Amino acid sequence: MRIPVLLAAGLAHVLLLAASGFAEPVSVTLERQGDGWRLLRAGKPYSIKGAGGKDHLDLLQASGGNSIRTWGADDLGPLLDEAEKRGLTVTVGFWLGHERHGFDYNNADQVAQQFAKCREYVQQYKDHPAVLMWAIGNEMEGYEKGDNAAIWSAINSIAAMTKQLDPHHPTMSVVAEIGGDRVKNLHRLCPEIDILGINSYGGALSLPKRYREAGGTKPYIVTEFGPAGSWETGRNAWGAAEEPTSTAKAERYQAVYAALAADRDLNLGSYAFIWGQKQEATATWFGMFLPTGEKLAAVDAMTLAWSGQPPANRCPVITGLAVQGETLVEPGAAVQVVLQASDPDNDPLTVRWELRRDAKNYNTGGDAQAPTTLYADAVTRSNEEGATLTMPQDGGVYRLYAFVDDGKQAAAVGNVLLKVKGPEPEAIVAKATLPLLIDANGTPEAPFIASGWMGAAKSIAMDPRSATQPHTGETCLRASYNQADAWGGVVWQHPAQDWGDQPGGRDLTGAKTLTFWARGEQGGEKVKFLYGLISGDKPFPDTAKGELTVELTTEWKQYKFDLQGKDLHRIKTPFGWVAAGQGKPIVFYLDGIQYE
C-alpha cells in the first residue's frame, strides 16, 4: 500500500500555495514494499543519485546525478531555482545547534527559537517544486552514544511541525554513523521522522548489514559517503594520516555506491561528499574537485555509476608517488620524489608541486579548517615525473602534493608525507609587560587583534569605541550577535587571521589573573568567554586555555580567570567570546580586559 507522508492539506494550504509564487509542489511519498520501502516522486519511483554541495551543478546534471543536499536553508531560493532549471531535486537541510558549539537543548529559549526558524524555512520553501525532503539536523546528536533525549525530542517536534505545514515531503534526520544508541533512539523517540540519514565513510560498505543489526527498520539514505575519513585511516610511524590518491579514492566511491544500491529494501539512495572542495585534515581529502576547480576521478566514478557511461574526458591517473630514500630527514635536506601518472585519453599532462605543513588535526567533527602554511620556495626542480625539494629548517611533518592536470578541467592529486628531524618550530615569543590591557584593535605592547570571527560571522558586529555607558574611560566595546539561532563568536589573535600556523603571541608568564568587565543590554544574555583557543595540533598553539560561561545582567560586573599554575609562555589568542542562538539577537558590552 502507498502511505502518504502527511495528511492531505486543507483550504489554508491552497491559499498559502497561491500566495507563495511557486508552482504546485511535486508530491514525494514513501511506499511500503513487503519489508522494505521505496521513494516516489510525482507517483514514480525515485532513487537518489546525489551529491552534497551547490557548485558545478551543470556537471552534476551532465554526469547523471539527480539531487543535491544542503546543510542549511538560509538564502536557499536561488539554489532551488537553479536546481529546478536543471531537473535536480534538493534535500533541504535545517542546521540544528551542536552542543560542542555551545547549543543547550535544555535551554527552552534556544530550542524554541530553533523551532521557529525551521518553521519559517518550511513556510518559505515547502511549495517549491525542487524540494525533495527536509533533513532536520546534521550530526547534532553528538559523538558518544547519541542518548540525549532532549535532542531527539527537539528533532521530533520540528518534524511534527514540518508535517503539519507540508503534506508533500518526507522528513529525515542525519546522524554521524550509527554507533551508540543512534538507531534505537531515533526509532523510538522520533516517530515523526520518516527516513534516517547516515553520514558514513570507512564503514559505508558494511552499512546495510550493520543498520539492520542495530534494529533499523525505517528507510535510510546515506547522506555523506566518500573515502575513509582521516580519523579512520592508517597512520605512519609519526602518527600522520596517510591520504589515498584521487585515483584510489575513485575506486572507493564506486564500490560504496554499488554496495548501497544493492540494498533495494531499505536504501533510498545516496549523496556523495563533497561536490566541491573543503579544507578538512588536508586540502584534498574529501573534495571531488580541486580548490582551483578541476574535477577529480571521484566525479568520473560517480558519472559511470549514475549514468552507466564514462565521461567524454577522463581524469588523469596516478599509479605511483613515492619518496626516493628516507622520509625522515635532516633540516634542509634535499629530497627526491618520483611520480607515475598517465592520462586515459592520452592528453598531455602538467604537474604542479606544493609543500605544506601537515595540519595534524584529523578529527575535526566536520569543521572546516584554514589552509596550512605553504613553503613556496621548497621545490627547486620539477617535471611530470618527479620533483626535487629542499626541506625547511623547522622540524615537524610536511606533505608534498602533486597536482596533475590534463588542461581540460580534469585532474589527479596525491601527496607524500615527510618529516624533518628536530623540534617543531618554537619561535621566540616576546615577553609582555604586566599588567597588559587587551584592546580590540591592538597596541604595540599588546598586538592582539579581534580578527578571528567564527560561526555565523555575518551576524556579528563589534564597535570597539562605543560611548554607551562605559565602565571606565570614555568608551567600551559593544558586541552584538544579530541572529536568533546558530552561533557566532570572535577571538583576539596575533598575528591577525592566524589560527596557529604562524609564530606570534606574547609570553604572559607571571600573570596571575585575566579579568574583564561585562554587562548585557537587556540582561539574561548568555555568553561564553575564553582564552587559548588554538590547540596542540597546530605548529604554534596556545600553551594554556580556559573558558567561562556567564549570564549577564544590565549592570557592569567583573569576571576573572585564575591563571596560577598555567603555562603562559605563548598565548596567541588571549581573549574571545562565543554566543549561541538565544531566540533573539543579543547585545553586550566589554571593558577593561586585562592580564595582571
mmCIF file of N, CA and C in Angstrom, residues 1-3 30-40 45 264-266:
data_model
loop_
_atom_site.group_PDB
_atom_site.id
_atom_site.type_symbol
_atom_site.label_atom_id
_atom_site.label_comp_id
_atom_site.label_asym_id
_atom_site.label_seq_id
_atom_site.Cartn_x
_atom_site.Cartn_y
_atom_site.Cartn_z
ATOM 1 N N MET A 1 0.837 -1.194 0.000
ATOM 2 C CA MET A 1 0.000 0.000 0.000
ATOM 3 C C MET A 1 0.871 1.242 0.000
ATOM 4 N N ARG A 2 0.346 2.304 -0.538
ATOM 5 C CA ARG A 2 1.083 3.560 -0.571
ATOM 6 C C ARG A 2 0.707 4.392 0.647
ATOM 7 N N ILE A 3 1.723 4.873 1.387
ATOM 8 C CA ILE A 3 1.470 5.650 2.598
ATOM 9 C C ILE A 3 1.912 7.080 2.363
ATOM 10 N N LEU A 30 6.393 7.866 0.456
ATOM 11 C CA LEU A 30 7.033 6.591 0.705
ATOM 12 C C LEU A 30 6.035 5.472 0.464
ATOM 13 N N GLU A 31 6.494 4.419 -0.206
ATOM 14 C CA GLU A 31 5.630 3.271 -0.472
ATOM 15 C C GLU A 31 6.224 2.035 0.177
ATOM 16 N N ARG A 32 5.394 1.348 0.954
ATOM 17 C CA ARG A 32 5.837 0.125 1.615
ATOM 18 C C ARG A 32 5.831 -1.034 0.621
ATOM 19 N N GLN A 33 6.914 -1.811 0.611
ATOM 20 C CA GLN A 33 7.016 -2.979 -0.260
ATOM 21 C C GLN A 33 7.506 -4.162 0.575
ATOM 22 N N GLY A 34 6.589 -4.976 1.062
ATOM 23 C CA GLY A 34 6.978 -6.090 1.916
ATOM 24 C C GLY A 34 7.682 -5.579 3.152
ATOM 25 N N ASP A 35 8.953 -5.968 3.323
ATOM 26 C CA ASP A 35 9.739 -5.496 4.464
ATOM 27 C C ASP A 35 10.537 -4.241 4.129
ATOM 28 N N GLY A 36 10.334 -3.699 2.949
ATOM 29 C CA GLY A 36 11.133 -2.562 2.535
ATOM 30 C C GLY A 36 10.299 -1.367 2.133
ATOM 31 N N TRP A 37 11.010 -0.384 1.567
ATOM 32 C CA TRP A 37 10.391 0.884 1.178
ATOM 33 C C TRP A 37 10.984 1.344 -0.153
ATOM 34 N N ARG A 38 10.217 2.196 -0.836
ATOM 35 C CA ARG A 38 10.782 2.926 -1.953
ATOM 36 C C ARG A 38 10.208 4.334 -1.949
ATOM 37 N N LEU A 39 10.954 5.233 -2.564
ATOM 38 C CA LEU A 39 10.586 6.642 -2.635
ATOM 39 C C LEU A 39 9.883 6.898 -3.963
ATOM 40 N N LEU A 40 8.794 7.647 -3.904
ATOM 41 C CA LEU A 40 8.056 8.012 -5.104
ATOM 42 C C LEU A 40 8.012 9.528 -5.215
ATOM 43 N N PRO A 45 8.762 5.900 -9.118
ATOM 44 C CA PRO A 45 9.918 5.536 -8.294
ATOM 45 C C PRO A 45 11.085 6.506 -8.521
ATOM 46 N N ARG A 264 18.073 -2.931 -1.944
ATOM 47 C CA ARG A 264 16.864 -2.421 -2.589
ATOM 48 C C ARG A 264 15.673 -2.341 -1.644
ATOM 49 N N ASP A 265 15.841 -2.838 -0.413
ATOM 50 C CA ASP A 265 14.716 -2.835 0.518
ATOM 51 C C ASP A 265 14.635 -1.559 1.348
ATOM 52 N N LEU A 266 15.768 -1.146 1.921
ATOM 53 C CA LEU A 266 15.732 -0.017 2.849
ATOM 54 C C LEU A 266 16.458 1.223 2.345
#
